[in-house]
Short mmCIF file of C-alpha atoms and ligand atoms in Angstrom, two decimals:
data_model
loop_
_atom_site.label_atom_id
_atom_site.label_comp_id
_atom_site.label_asym_id
_atom_site.label_seq_id
_atom_site.Cartn_x
_atom_site.Cartn_y
_atom_site.Cartn_z
CA UNK Z 215 17.62 1.35 20.49
CA UNK Z 216 18.87 2.79 23.60
CA UNK Z 217 17.94 1.85 27.26
CA UNK Z 218 18.21 5.69 28.48
CA UNK Z 219 16.04 8.44 28.58
CA UNK Z 220 16.84 11.99 27.65
CA UNK Z 221 15.57 14.79 29.65
CA UNK Z 222 16.96 18.50 28.67
CA UNK Z 223 15.75 21.91 29.90
CA UNK Z 224 16.42 25.38 28.77
CA UNK Z 225 16.94 28.33 30.37
CA UNK Z 226 17.04 31.38 27.68
CA UNK Z 227 17.50 34.89 28.69
CA UNK Z 228 16.82 37.66 26.02
CA UNK Z 229 17.98 41.37 26.12
CA UNK Z 230 14.66 43.97 25.74
CA UNK Z 231 14.88 46.55 23.61
CA UNK Z 232 14.31 49.43 26.12
CA UNK Z 233 15.17 52.78 25.74
CA UNK Z 234 17.20 52.88 29.48
CA UNK Z 235 18.06 49.87 31.92
CA UNK Z 236 15.85 48.68 34.72
CA UNK Z 237 16.40 50.41 37.18
CA UNK Z 238 18.28 53.99 36.55
CA UNK Z 239 17.56 56.20 33.17
CA UNK Z 240 21.00 55.41 31.38
CA UNK Z 241 20.68 54.57 28.31
CA UNK Z 242 20.31 50.89 27.18
CA UNK Z 243 22.68 51.29 24.16
CA UNK Z 244 25.52 48.91 23.42
CA UNK Z 245 28.79 49.94 21.22
CA UNK Z 246 29.40 53.04 23.30
CA UNK Z 247 32.17 54.02 24.48
CA UNK Z 248 32.94 51.56 27.86
CA UNK Z 249 31.80 52.52 30.85
CA UNK Z 250 29.74 55.48 29.57
CA UNK Z 251 26.50 54.57 29.83
CA UNK Z 252 26.67 54.27 33.86
CA UNK Z 253 25.23 55.96 37.37
CA UNK Z 254 25.37 55.64 40.99
CA UNK Z 255 22.25 53.26 40.72
CA UNK Z 256 23.41 50.76 38.10
CA UNK Z 257 27.02 51.00 39.82
CA UNK Z 258 25.42 50.23 43.06
CA UNK Z 259 26.81 52.97 45.03
CA UNK Z 260 25.24 53.26 48.91
CA UNK Z 261 22.12 55.23 49.67
CA UNK Z 262 20.52 54.82 45.82
CA UNK Z 263 17.33 53.46 45.10
CA UNK Z 264 16.04 51.33 41.91
CA UNK Z 265 13.44 52.11 39.60
CA UNK Z 266 11.49 50.18 37.66
CA UNK Z 267 11.52 50.41 33.96
CA UNK Z 268 7.85 50.47 32.59
CA UNK Z 269 8.86 49.82 29.05
CA UNK Z 270 10.81 46.47 30.69
CA UNK Z 271 7.75 44.94 33.01
CA UNK Z 272 5.50 45.64 29.57
CA UNK Z 273 7.66 44.02 27.21
CA UNK Z 274 8.36 41.11 29.45
CA UNK Z 275 4.75 40.36 30.31
CA UNK Z 276 4.06 40.25 26.12
CA UNK Z 277 6.47 37.51 26.21
CA UNK Z 278 5.19 35.45 28.87
CA UNK Z 279 1.48 35.62 27.53
CA UNK Z 280 2.77 34.20 24.70
CA UNK Z 281 3.70 31.33 26.48
CA UNK Z 282 0.67 30.78 27.55
CA UNK Z 283 1.94 31.46 31.22
CA UNK Z 284 -0.35 31.96 34.60
CA UNK Z 285 0.47 36.32 34.52
CA UNK Z 286 1.13 37.70 38.38
CA UNK Z 287 -1.43 39.97 39.70
CA UNK Z 288 1.38 40.63 42.20
CA UNK Z 289 5.09 40.03 41.03
CA UNK Z 290 7.70 40.22 43.39
CA UNK Z 291 11.96 41.05 43.05
CA UNK Z 292 14.39 39.73 45.26
CA UNK Z 293 18.19 40.35 45.41
CA UNK Z 294 19.93 37.20 44.43
CA UNK Z 295 23.36 37.55 46.16
CA UNK Z 296 26.89 36.87 44.56
CA UNK Z 297 29.99 38.58 44.57
CA UNK Z 298 32.02 38.89 41.56
CA UNK Z 299 32.98 42.09 39.93
CA UNK Z 300 30.59 41.89 36.79
CA UNK Z 301 27.91 43.22 39.91
CA UNK Z 302 28.46 46.61 41.84
CA UNK Z 303 26.27 46.34 43.91
CA UNK Z 304 27.27 42.68 44.90
CA UNK Z 305 23.70 41.33 44.28
CA UNK Z 306 21.39 41.29 41.53
CA UNK Z 307 17.77 42.42 41.43
CA UNK Z 308 15.52 39.76 40.10
CA UNK Z 309 12.73 37.78 40.80
CA UNK Z 310 12.41 34.55 42.71
CA UNK Z 311 8.78 34.00 44.24
CA UNK Z 312 5.76 35.78 42.16
CA UNK Z 313 7.37 36.18 38.77
CA UNK Z 314 6.00 37.74 35.80
CA UNK Z 315 4.28 34.64 34.37
CA UNK Z 316 4.00 31.86 35.71
CA UNK Z 317 3.57 27.98 34.67
CA UNK Z 318 2.61 28.05 30.75
CA UNK Z 319 2.93 26.20 27.54
CA UNK Z 320 4.25 26.88 24.07
CA UNK Z 321 3.49 24.38 20.85
CA UNK Z 322 6.80 24.71 18.82
CA UNK Z 323 7.40 22.85 15.25
CA UNK Z 324 10.37 20.39 14.93
CA UNK Z 325 12.52 20.15 12.21
CA UNK Z 326 11.62 16.71 11.56
CA UNK Z 327 8.37 18.11 11.25
CA UNK Z 328 4.66 18.41 13.35
CA UNK Z 329 4.57 20.43 16.22
CA UNK Z 330 5.79 19.70 20.24
CA UNK Z 331 4.81 20.96 23.10
CA UNK Z 332 6.80 22.31 25.53
CA UNK Z 333 5.92 23.66 29.30
CA UNK Z 334 7.37 26.39 30.60
CA UNK Z 335 7.77 26.21 33.71
CA UNK Z 336 7.63 30.61 34.48
CA UNK Z 337 9.43 33.55 32.97
CA UNK Z 338 10.98 36.22 34.71
CA UNK Z 339 12.90 40.06 34.85
CA UNK Z 340 16.39 40.81 35.85
CA UNK Z 341 18.94 43.09 35.20
CA UNK Z 342 21.83 42.16 33.28
CA UNK Z 343 25.63 42.46 34.75
CA UNK Z 344 28.42 43.97 32.98
CA UNK Z 345 30.59 42.55 30.65
CA UNK Z 346 34.45 41.27 31.41
CA UNK Z 347 37.22 40.89 28.83
CA UNK Z 348 40.26 38.57 29.82
CA UNK Z 349 43.34 40.12 28.30
CA UNK Z 350 45.78 37.37 29.86
CA UNK Z 351 46.99 38.87 33.07
CA UNK Z 352 44.07 41.66 32.95
CA UNK Z 353 40.41 42.04 33.28
CA UNK Z 354 38.61 44.69 31.96
CA UNK Z 355 35.41 45.62 33.22
CA UNK Z 356 32.67 47.88 30.99
CA UNK Z 357 28.76 48.36 32.96
CA UNK Z 358 27.97 49.69 30.45
CA UNK Z 359 25.63 46.06 29.99
CA UNK Z 360 24.37 46.43 33.82
CA UNK Z 361 21.57 47.04 34.42
CA UNK Z 362 20.39 46.14 31.00
CA UNK Z 363 16.96 45.16 31.06
CA UNK Z 364 16.60 40.87 30.76
CA UNK Z 365 13.98 38.19 30.85
CA UNK Z 366 15.03 35.15 31.04
CA UNK Z 367 12.47 32.29 30.97
CA UNK Z 368 13.21 28.46 32.21
CA UNK Z 369 11.75 25.14 30.18
CA UNK Z 370 10.81 21.91 32.01
CA UNK Z 371 12.83 19.18 31.06
CA UNK Z 372 10.59 18.33 27.63
CA UNK Z 373 13.09 18.36 25.25
CA UNK Z 374 14.33 15.16 23.90
CA UNK Z 375 17.36 15.83 21.83
CA UNK Z 376 19.83 18.39 20.86
CA UNK Z 377 18.39 18.66 17.31
CA UNK Z 378 14.76 19.90 19.29
CA UNK Z 379 16.38 22.50 21.93
CA UNK Z 380 18.20 23.84 18.70
CA UNK Z 381 14.20 24.65 17.26
CA UNK Z 382 13.12 25.42 20.18
CA UNK Z 383 15.61 28.09 20.36
CA UNK Z 384 15.73 29.15 17.17
CA UNK Z 385 11.16 29.04 17.40
CA UNK Z 386 11.87 30.91 20.68
CA UNK Z 387 14.12 33.57 18.58
CA UNK Z 388 11.43 33.67 15.97
CA UNK Z 389 9.00 34.76 18.39
CA UNK Z 390 10.31 37.17 20.44
CA UNK Z 391 11.59 39.17 18.21
CA UNK Z 392 7.41 39.26 16.16
CA UNK Z 393 6.72 40.30 19.36
CA UNK Z 394 9.07 43.17 18.62
CA UNK Z 395 10.59 42.30 22.23
CA UNK Z 396 14.27 41.93 21.76
CA UNK Z 397 16.76 41.52 18.85
CA UNK Z 398 16.98 37.79 19.28
CA UNK Z 399 20.73 37.29 18.26
CA UNK Z 400 22.72 35.11 19.85
CA UNK Z 401 25.86 35.78 18.49
CA UNK Z 402 25.71 39.26 19.73
CA UNK Z 403 24.37 37.94 23.28
CA UNK Z 404 20.45 39.53 23.37
CA UNK Z 405 19.72 35.31 23.54
CA UNK Z 406 21.57 33.38 25.48
CA UNK Z 407 20.87 30.05 26.61
CA UNK Z 408 22.32 27.35 29.36
CA UNK Z 409 21.47 23.93 28.45
CA UNK Z 410 20.18 21.06 31.17
CA UNK Z 411 20.71 17.77 30.02
CA UNK Z 412 20.39 14.85 31.91
CA UNK Z 413 20.02 11.15 31.40
CA UNK Z 414 18.03 8.15 33.34
CA UNK Z 415 16.67 4.18 31.81
CA UNK Z 416 13.64 4.87 30.64
CA UNK Z 417 11.10 5.20 33.07
CA UNK Z 418 12.93 6.23 36.41
CA UNK Z 419 12.69 9.77 36.00
CA UNK Z 420 15.04 12.25 36.03
CA UNK Z 421 18.62 11.94 36.20
CA UNK Z 422 21.47 13.87 37.81
CA UNK Z 423 22.21 16.54 35.93
CA UNK Z 424 24.42 18.99 34.06
CA UNK Z 425 24.36 22.61 33.29
CA UNK Z 426 25.95 23.32 29.80
CA UNK Z 427 27.23 26.80 29.46
CA UNK Z 428 29.07 29.33 26.69
CA UNK Z 429 26.35 28.54 23.72
CA UNK Z 430 26.58 31.67 21.71
CA UNK Z 431 25.05 30.04 18.92
CA UNK Z 432 21.97 27.37 18.23
CA UNK Z 433 24.48 25.03 16.42
CA UNK Z 434 26.46 24.91 19.95
CA UNK Z 435 23.57 24.07 22.14
CA UNK Z 436 22.56 21.01 19.78
CA UNK Z 437 26.38 20.18 19.05
CA UNK Z 438 26.43 20.20 22.75
CA UNK Z 439 23.68 18.43 24.08
CA UNK Z 440 24.82 15.57 21.63
CA UNK Z 441 27.71 14.89 22.73
CA UNK Z 442 26.31 15.00 26.63
CA UNK Z 443 24.00 12.93 26.37
CA UNK Z 444 26.47 10.45 24.12
CA UNK Z 445 29.40 11.45 27.39
CA UNK Z 446 26.58 11.23 30.50
CA UNK Z 447 25.40 6.90 28.76
CA UNK Z 448 28.69 6.29 28.55
CA UNK Z 449 29.15 7.37 31.99
CA UNK Z 450 26.44 5.44 33.23
CA UNK Z 451 26.08 2.21 31.03
CA UNK Z 452 29.88 1.61 32.67
CA UNK Z 453 28.11 2.10 35.96
CA UNK Z 454 29.21 5.00 36.53
CA UNK Z 455 27.07 7.90 38.08
CA UNK Z 456 27.02 12.05 36.69
CA UNK Z 457 27.76 14.43 38.66
CA UNK Z 458 25.83 17.40 39.29
CA UNK Z 459 28.24 19.95 37.24
CA UNK Z 460 28.43 23.13 34.80
CA UNK Z 461 30.70 22.14 32.26
CA UNK Z 462 31.40 24.62 29.71
CA UNK Z 463 31.00 24.53 25.73
CA UNK Z 464 34.15 23.91 23.84
CA UNK Z 465 34.07 25.02 20.31
CA UNK Z 466 38.01 24.04 19.45
CA UNK Z 467 37.65 20.90 20.49
CA UNK Z 468 34.42 19.82 20.10
CA UNK Z 469 33.55 18.76 23.41
CA UNK Z 470 31.71 20.20 27.15
CA UNK Z 471 34.02 20.67 30.04
CA UNK Z 472 34.45 20.47 33.86
CA UNK Z 473 33.69 24.33 35.01
CA UNK Z 474 33.14 24.19 38.33
CA UNK Z 475 30.35 22.02 40.93
CA UNK Z 476 27.12 23.10 40.22
CA UNK Z 477 25.93 26.39 42.71
CA UNK Z 478 22.27 26.04 44.48
CA UNK Z 479 19.28 28.18 44.72
CA UNK Z 480 20.14 28.09 48.97
CA UNK Z 481 23.82 29.55 47.75
CA UNK Z 482 22.50 32.92 46.61
CA UNK Z 483 20.57 34.04 49.98
CA UNK Z 484 17.78 35.23 47.60
CA UNK Z 485 15.52 37.72 49.69
CA UNK Z 486 12.72 40.06 49.13
CA UNK Z 487 14.12 43.75 47.26
CA UNK Z 488 13.09 45.62 50.09
CA UNK Z 489 12.87 49.16 47.79
CA UNK Z 490 10.95 47.93 45.16
CA UNK Z 491 6.93 47.41 46.21
CA UNK Z 492 5.30 44.63 43.91
CA UNK Z 493 3.48 45.40 41.19
CA UNK Z 494 0.28 44.44 40.03
CA UNK Z 495 -0.95 44.61 36.61
CA UNK Z 496 -3.59 47.57 36.20
CA UNK Z 497 -6.79 46.42 34.22
CA UNK Z 498 -5.89 49.30 32.25
CA UNK Z 499 -1.92 47.71 31.69
CA UNK Z 500 -3.52 44.10 31.15
CA UNK Z 501 -6.15 45.30 28.53
CA UNK Z 502 -3.30 46.80 26.92
CA UNK Z 503 -1.80 43.82 26.32
CA UNK Z 504 -4.40 42.29 25.21
CA UNK Z 505 -4.96 44.23 22.42
CA UNK Z 506 -0.87 44.36 21.21
CA UNK Z 507 -1.53 40.83 21.24
CA UNK Z 508 0.10 39.35 17.46
CA UNK Z 509 -0.41 36.19 16.55
CA UNK Z 510 2.38 33.98 17.41
CA UNK Z 511 4.78 32.54 14.06
CA UNK Z 512 3.37 28.58 14.07
CA UNK Z 513 -0.21 29.92 13.84
CA UNK Z 514 0.69 32.61 11.03
CA UNK Z 515 2.86 29.52 9.33
CA UNK Z 516 0.03 27.07 9.54
CA UNK Z 517 -2.68 29.99 8.06
CA UNK Z 518 -0.59 30.42 5.39
CA UNK Z 519 -0.80 26.79 4.82
CA UNK Z 520 -4.49 26.48 4.95
CA UNK Z 521 -6.14 29.48 3.90
CA UNK Z 522 -2.99 30.34 0.81
CA UNK Z 523 -2.04 26.65 0.16
CA UNK Z 524 1.79 27.36 -0.19
CA UNK Z 525 4.02 25.05 -0.34
CA UNK Z 526 5.84 24.26 3.32
CA UNK Z 527 8.18 25.47 1.72
CA UNK Z 528 7.60 28.66 0.44
CA UNK Z 529 5.82 28.74 4.05
CA UNK Z 530 9.09 28.64 5.76
CA UNK Z 531 10.86 31.38 4.10
CA UNK Z 532 7.89 33.93 4.02
CA UNK Z 533 7.29 33.41 7.57
CA UNK Z 534 11.13 33.56 8.66
CA UNK Z 535 10.39 37.24 9.69
CA UNK Z 536 7.30 38.94 10.14
CA UNK Z 537 7.78 41.83 8.40
CA UNK Z 538 8.04 39.48 5.29
CA UNK Z 539 4.72 37.36 6.05
CA UNK Z 540 3.31 40.94 6.94
CA UNK Z 541 4.11 41.71 3.27
CA UNK Z 542 2.99 38.80 1.70
CA UNK Z 543 -0.84 39.48 3.47
CA UNK Z 544 -1.31 43.15 2.48
CA UNK Z 545 0.32 42.15 -1.21
CA UNK Z 546 -2.49 39.65 -1.38
CA UNK Z 547 -4.93 41.28 -0.60
CA UNK Z 548 -4.29 44.40 -2.38
CA UNK Z 549 -3.74 42.40 -5.08
CA UNK Z 550 -7.63 41.09 -4.99
CA UNK Z 551 -8.55 44.89 -4.05
CA UNK Z 552 -7.84 46.56 -6.93
CA UNK Z 553 -8.37 44.30 -9.06
CA UNK Z 554 -11.22 41.31 -7.44
CA UNK Z 555 -12.25 40.17 -11.19
CA UNK Z 556 -8.84 39.31 -11.97
CA UNK Z 557 -8.28 36.09 -9.51
CA UNK Z 558 -10.21 33.10 -8.97
CA UNK Z 559 -9.59 33.46 -5.12
CA UNK Z 560 -7.45 34.53 -2.50
CA UNK Z 561 -4.70 31.61 -3.73
CA UNK Z 562 -4.08 31.74 -7.44
CA UNK Z 563 -2.72 35.45 -5.54
CA UNK Z 564 -1.20 34.31 -3.52
CA UNK Z 565 1.04 31.46 -5.43
CA UNK Z 566 2.05 34.48 -7.84
CA UNK Z 567 3.12 36.43 -5.24
CA UNK Z 568 5.23 34.10 -3.21
CA UNK Z 569 6.78 32.69 -6.11
CA UNK Z 570 7.65 36.15 -6.62
CA UNK Z 571 8.40 36.60 -3.05
CA UNK Z 572 10.79 33.88 -2.65
CA UNK Z 573 12.13 34.41 -6.29
CA UNK Z 574 13.11 36.97 -8.14
CA UNK Z 575 12.12 39.52 -5.40
CA UNK Z 576 14.60 37.91 -3.05
CA UNK Z 577 16.96 37.37 -5.43
CA UNK Z 578 16.88 41.68 -6.04
CA UNK Z 579 16.86 41.91 -1.68
CA UNK Z 580 19.89 40.12 -1.34
CA UNK Z 581 22.20 41.60 -4.23
CA UNK Z 582 21.28 44.96 -2.88
CA UNK Z 583 21.40 43.38 0.67
CA UNK Z 584 18.19 45.10 1.50
CA UNK Z 585 14.96 44.14 3.65
CA UNK Z 586 11.69 43.63 1.62
CA UNK Z 587 10.79 46.47 3.94
CA UNK Z 588 13.27 49.61 2.60
CA UNK Z 589 12.59 48.31 -0.81
CA UNK Z 590 11.15 50.19 -4.24
CA UNK Z 591 9.17 46.99 -4.44
CA UNK Z 592 6.50 47.88 -2.24
CA UNK Z 593 3.62 45.67 -1.78
CA UNK Z 594 1.57 47.89 -4.18
CA UNK Z 595 3.27 46.90 -6.38
CA UNK Z 596 4.11 43.70 -6.17
CA UNK Z 597 0.21 43.22 -6.41
CA UNK Z 598 -0.50 45.40 -9.37
CA UNK Z 599 2.04 43.03 -11.41
CA UNK Z 600 0.21 39.94 -10.27
CA UNK Z 601 -3.04 41.81 -11.02
CA UNK Z 602 -1.21 42.90 -14.76
CA UNK Z 603 0.19 38.73 -14.96
CA UNK Z 604 -3.27 36.84 -13.74
CA UNK Z 605 -5.35 38.86 -16.62
CA UNK Z 606 -3.15 37.97 -18.96
CA UNK Z 607 -1.59 42.25 -19.39
CA UNK Z 608 1.69 39.91 -18.88
CA UNK Z 609 3.58 37.34 -19.59
CA UNK Z 610 5.84 36.02 -16.52
CA UNK Z 611 8.98 36.74 -18.63
CA UNK Z 612 7.65 40.09 -18.95
CA UNK Z 613 6.75 40.10 -15.22
CA UNK Z 614 10.71 39.16 -14.56
CA UNK Z 615 12.17 41.88 -16.16
CA UNK Z 616 8.96 44.66 -15.15
CA UNK Z 617 10.72 43.57 -11.10
CA UNK Z 618 14.40 43.95 -12.30
CA UNK Z 619 12.93 46.72 -13.76
CA UNK Z 620 10.89 48.44 -10.63
CA UNK Z 621 14.24 48.02 -8.53
CA UNK Z 622 16.67 49.36 -10.28
CA UNK Z 623 13.79 52.47 -11.62
CA UNK Z 624 12.18 53.00 -7.92
CA UNK Z 625 8.45 53.18 -10.43
CA UNK Z 626 5.79 52.05 -10.65
CA UNK Z 627 5.32 49.11 -12.91
CA UNK Z 628 2.48 50.43 -14.93
CA UNK Z 629 4.70 53.78 -15.00
CA UNK Z 630 7.69 51.46 -16.47
CA UNK Z 631 5.18 50.10 -18.24
CA UNK Z 632 4.24 53.23 -20.45
CA UNK Z 633 7.54 54.46 -20.36
CA UNK Z 634 9.14 51.10 -22.03
CA UNK Z 635 5.65 50.84 -24.36
CA UNK Z 636 5.98 47.11 -22.95
CA UNK Z 637 1.55 46.66 -23.63
CA UNK Z 638 1.39 43.19 -23.61
CA UNK Z 639 -0.28 42.68 -27.18
CA UNK Z 640 -3.23 41.73 -25.82
CA UNK Z 641 -5.99 41.85 -28.76
CA UNK Z 642 -6.51 39.59 -31.64
CA UNK Z 643 -6.60 42.41 -34.03
CA UNK Z 644 -2.90 43.37 -32.87
CA UNK Z 645 -1.22 39.46 -33.26
CA UNK Z 646 -3.58 38.21 -36.15
CA UNK Z 647 -1.71 39.83 -38.51
CA UNK Z 648 1.65 38.80 -36.76
CA UNK Z 649 0.32 34.73 -37.01
CA UNK Z 650 -0.38 35.83 -40.68
CA UNK Z 651 2.72 37.25 -42.47
CA UNK Z 652 5.15 35.04 -39.98
CA UNK Z 653 2.44 31.73 -41.83
CA UNK Z 654 2.65 33.42 -45.19
CA UNK Z 655 6.50 34.20 -44.81
CA UNK Z 656 6.96 30.53 -44.39
CA UNK Z 657 4.37 28.99 -46.00
CA UNK Z 658 7.38 26.22 -47.23
CA UNK Z 659 7.26 24.78 -43.67
CA UNK Z 660 3.14 24.82 -43.35
CA UNK Z 661 3.24 20.84 -45.13
CA UNK Z 662 5.80 19.36 -42.61
CA UNK Z 663 3.66 21.42 -40.18
CA UNK Z 664 0.77 19.63 -40.62
CA UNK Z 665 1.79 16.12 -40.90
CA UNK Z 666 2.99 16.72 -37.08
CA UNK Z 667 6.07 18.91 -37.36
CA UNK Z 668 5.95 20.14 -33.91
CA UNK Z 669 9.57 22.24 -33.57
CA UNK Z 670 8.53 23.96 -36.97
CA UNK Z 671 5.05 25.10 -35.61
CA UNK Z 672 7.06 26.32 -32.19
CA UNK Z 673 9.12 28.31 -35.43
CA UNK Z 674 6.27 30.07 -36.32
CA UNK Z 675 5.58 30.52 -33.05
CA UNK Z 676 9.02 31.98 -32.23
CA UNK Z 677 8.53 34.35 -35.12
CA UNK Z 678 5.69 36.04 -34.47
CA UNK Z 679 7.01 36.71 -30.49
CA UNK Z 680 10.11 38.46 -32.15
CA UNK Z 681 8.30 39.69 -34.48
CA UNK Z 682 6.37 41.66 -31.85
CA UNK Z 683 9.04 41.69 -29.60
CA UNK Z 684 8.13 39.85 -27.13
CA UNK Z 685 4.41 41.40 -25.97
CA UNK Z 686 2.37 39.49 -27.99
CA UNK Z 687 0.70 37.25 -25.45
CA UNK Z 688 1.85 34.14 -26.03
CA UNK Z 689 -1.11 31.75 -25.08
CA UNK Z 690 -3.28 33.90 -28.01
CA UNK Z 691 -0.44 33.46 -30.69
CA UNK Z 692 -0.61 29.56 -29.93
CA UNK Z 693 -4.50 30.07 -30.16
CA UNK Z 694 -4.56 32.17 -33.74
CA UNK Z 695 -1.81 29.75 -35.84
CA UNK Z 696 -3.93 26.90 -34.06
CA UNK Z 697 -7.15 28.21 -36.07
CA UNK Z 698 -5.38 29.26 -38.86
CA UNK Z 699 -3.50 25.50 -39.44
CA UNK Z 700 -7.05 24.33 -39.14
CA UNK Z 701 -8.33 26.09 -41.69
CA UNK Z 702 -5.23 25.11 -44.14
CA UNK Z 703 -5.60 21.33 -43.25
CA UNK Z 704 -9.36 22.10 -44.19
CA UNK Z 705 -9.04 23.48 -47.30
CA UNK Z 706 -6.39 21.00 -48.37
CA UNK Z 707 -8.79 18.23 -48.15
CA UNK Z 708 -12.03 20.56 -49.92
CA UNK Z 709 -9.72 20.65 -52.40
CA UNK Z 710 -8.43 17.06 -52.71
CA UNK Z 711 -12.11 15.48 -52.62
CA UNK Z 712 -13.11 18.54 -55.32
CA UNK Z 713 -15.82 19.23 -53.60
CA UNK Z 714 -15.31 23.24 -53.80
CA UNK Z 715 -13.96 23.45 -57.34
CA UNK Z 716 -17.40 23.41 -58.93
P1 LIG S 980 18.75 25.02 39.08
O1 LIG S 980 18.21 24.43 40.93
O2 LIG S 980 20.13 23.40 39.52
O3 LIG S 980 18.90 25.90 38.19
P2 LIG S 980 16.07 24.35 37.95
O4 LIG S 980 15.00 22.93 38.82
O5 LIG S 980 16.32 25.72 38.98
O6 LIG S 980 17.54 23.89 38.41
O7 LIG S 980 15.62 23.45 36.63
C1 LIG S 980 17.10 24.94 35.48
C2 LIG S 980 16.89 23.89 34.28
O8 LIG S 980 16.84 22.51 34.09
C3 LIG S 980 14.80 23.82 33.42
O9 LIG S 980 15.17 24.47 32.22
C4 LIG S 980 14.98 22.73 34.46
O10 LIG S 980 13.84 21.74 33.48
C5 LIG S 980 15.77 22.13 33.86
N1 LIG S 980 16.56 20.41 34.80
C6 LIG S 980 16.09 20.24 36.13
N2 LIG S 980 16.27 19.40 36.49
C7 LIG S 980 16.56 18.20 35.09
C8 LIG S 980 16.99 17.17 34.93
N3 LIG S 980 17.47 16.12 36.50
N4 LIG S 980 17.24 16.73 33.76
C9 LIG S 980 17.61 17.96 33.04
N5 LIG S 980 17.05 18.64 33.12
C10 LIG S 980 16.59 19.32 34.11
ZN1 LIG S 981 22.80 53.77 36.13
MG1 LIG S 982 17.10 27.68 39.39
#
């Protein structure tokens, strides 16, 4: 056991999904010709005035609310001054005092099991800088990204391991996707994370911290923090001290390297942005925020476990996207609605649908490279398949076949059954003659079966299924076979005791 305690705090930026930039009407759009989405405002020409993007405010407050932050009723903008070519104004409009969200709390699921509550310090809005590309001796700048709306959230140093930090990021990513405020894509830079870490002897409070940058995947966050924890422990236990600095993760060498000594907030000479009034959300704005609130991923996962009785792994897979869990709940409710008497309850319908969603349906989606909402398997179609199977109209083998047919033919399962003549021979009248003829064709096997040869009995059942071209209800066929065998056995007993001969 180590004598040291690890403190990790994250600063996460997300791009907000708006049509236009934060303070001008340039399109907030990537992949366009470099420097084509620019105007005097985002290029910082003298005399221009910023205008707040109302949609960015809405999306920002959505996130703050989901993080259980205290929402600001008077939120201020500030200038953060720095001189670097990616920011043509020489300051970034950000928030310092009175950001949109104050202290909050987020409960996250841990990959080791259980959950952890992490305190949120604040979240604020700001604008992104341009993108610099360094190529040998020259540097290129694309200002399309300058002025793109960002939300930054800052946690308290409540996380303790690289794994927990990774869990936090992955959950936050899922959260912003559920809220539909951001793509949350780390590789593409629409979610960016800086990680802060310090160590100290247990009970001594926070240590002197290092900030790690250049983390473009959640795995790098984990690796770099675990690397830093080890490095700092070695320095400290050798009697050294940690200098406050910014380090970069080097993914080729799997280590962090010093970038610069740490700047502090007074280096930025923050002052109130004189060209923007405070934002004071109206009662209507706040009411709309409440109305538009969605259930958080963790809450939905817990409901999949408790209400639908799903296994952990199934719940995990189904709630990975909001689209997936919406689809699941829709399919279950449609199944129950269309065939209320067929299911024993919500859990039975849920079990069938979850098994398909994580099995055959998922395979088809992967094969086609499509998401479930774009697929021919609508929730109504899956619901109707579930009802057919639960009601004994189709067996599980036929259900599998039908799932693949729905994908290839893009038709309702009922229509496919009709067209292909696939109705299960459900009725006793249909199955009985098949059992009788299989038995008489294989009469020689009966004595062995009666003395307990299970294989030969299964052979007869196999004949029945083959004869019906797979359409007989196997459970019913078995039941009828057992009845017939019992009759034969009884007749034999009767004939040997001579009861029936008189
Ligand atoms: P700075 O002034 O360097 O930006 P902040 O106090 O604003 O530092 O905190 C930035 C982030 O660093 C937050 O996520 C916070 O939780 C984390 N943090 C602050 N102090 C420490 C520390 N001593 N050890 C680990 N993390 C810390
Ligand atoms: Zn612009
Ligand atoms: Mg700070």
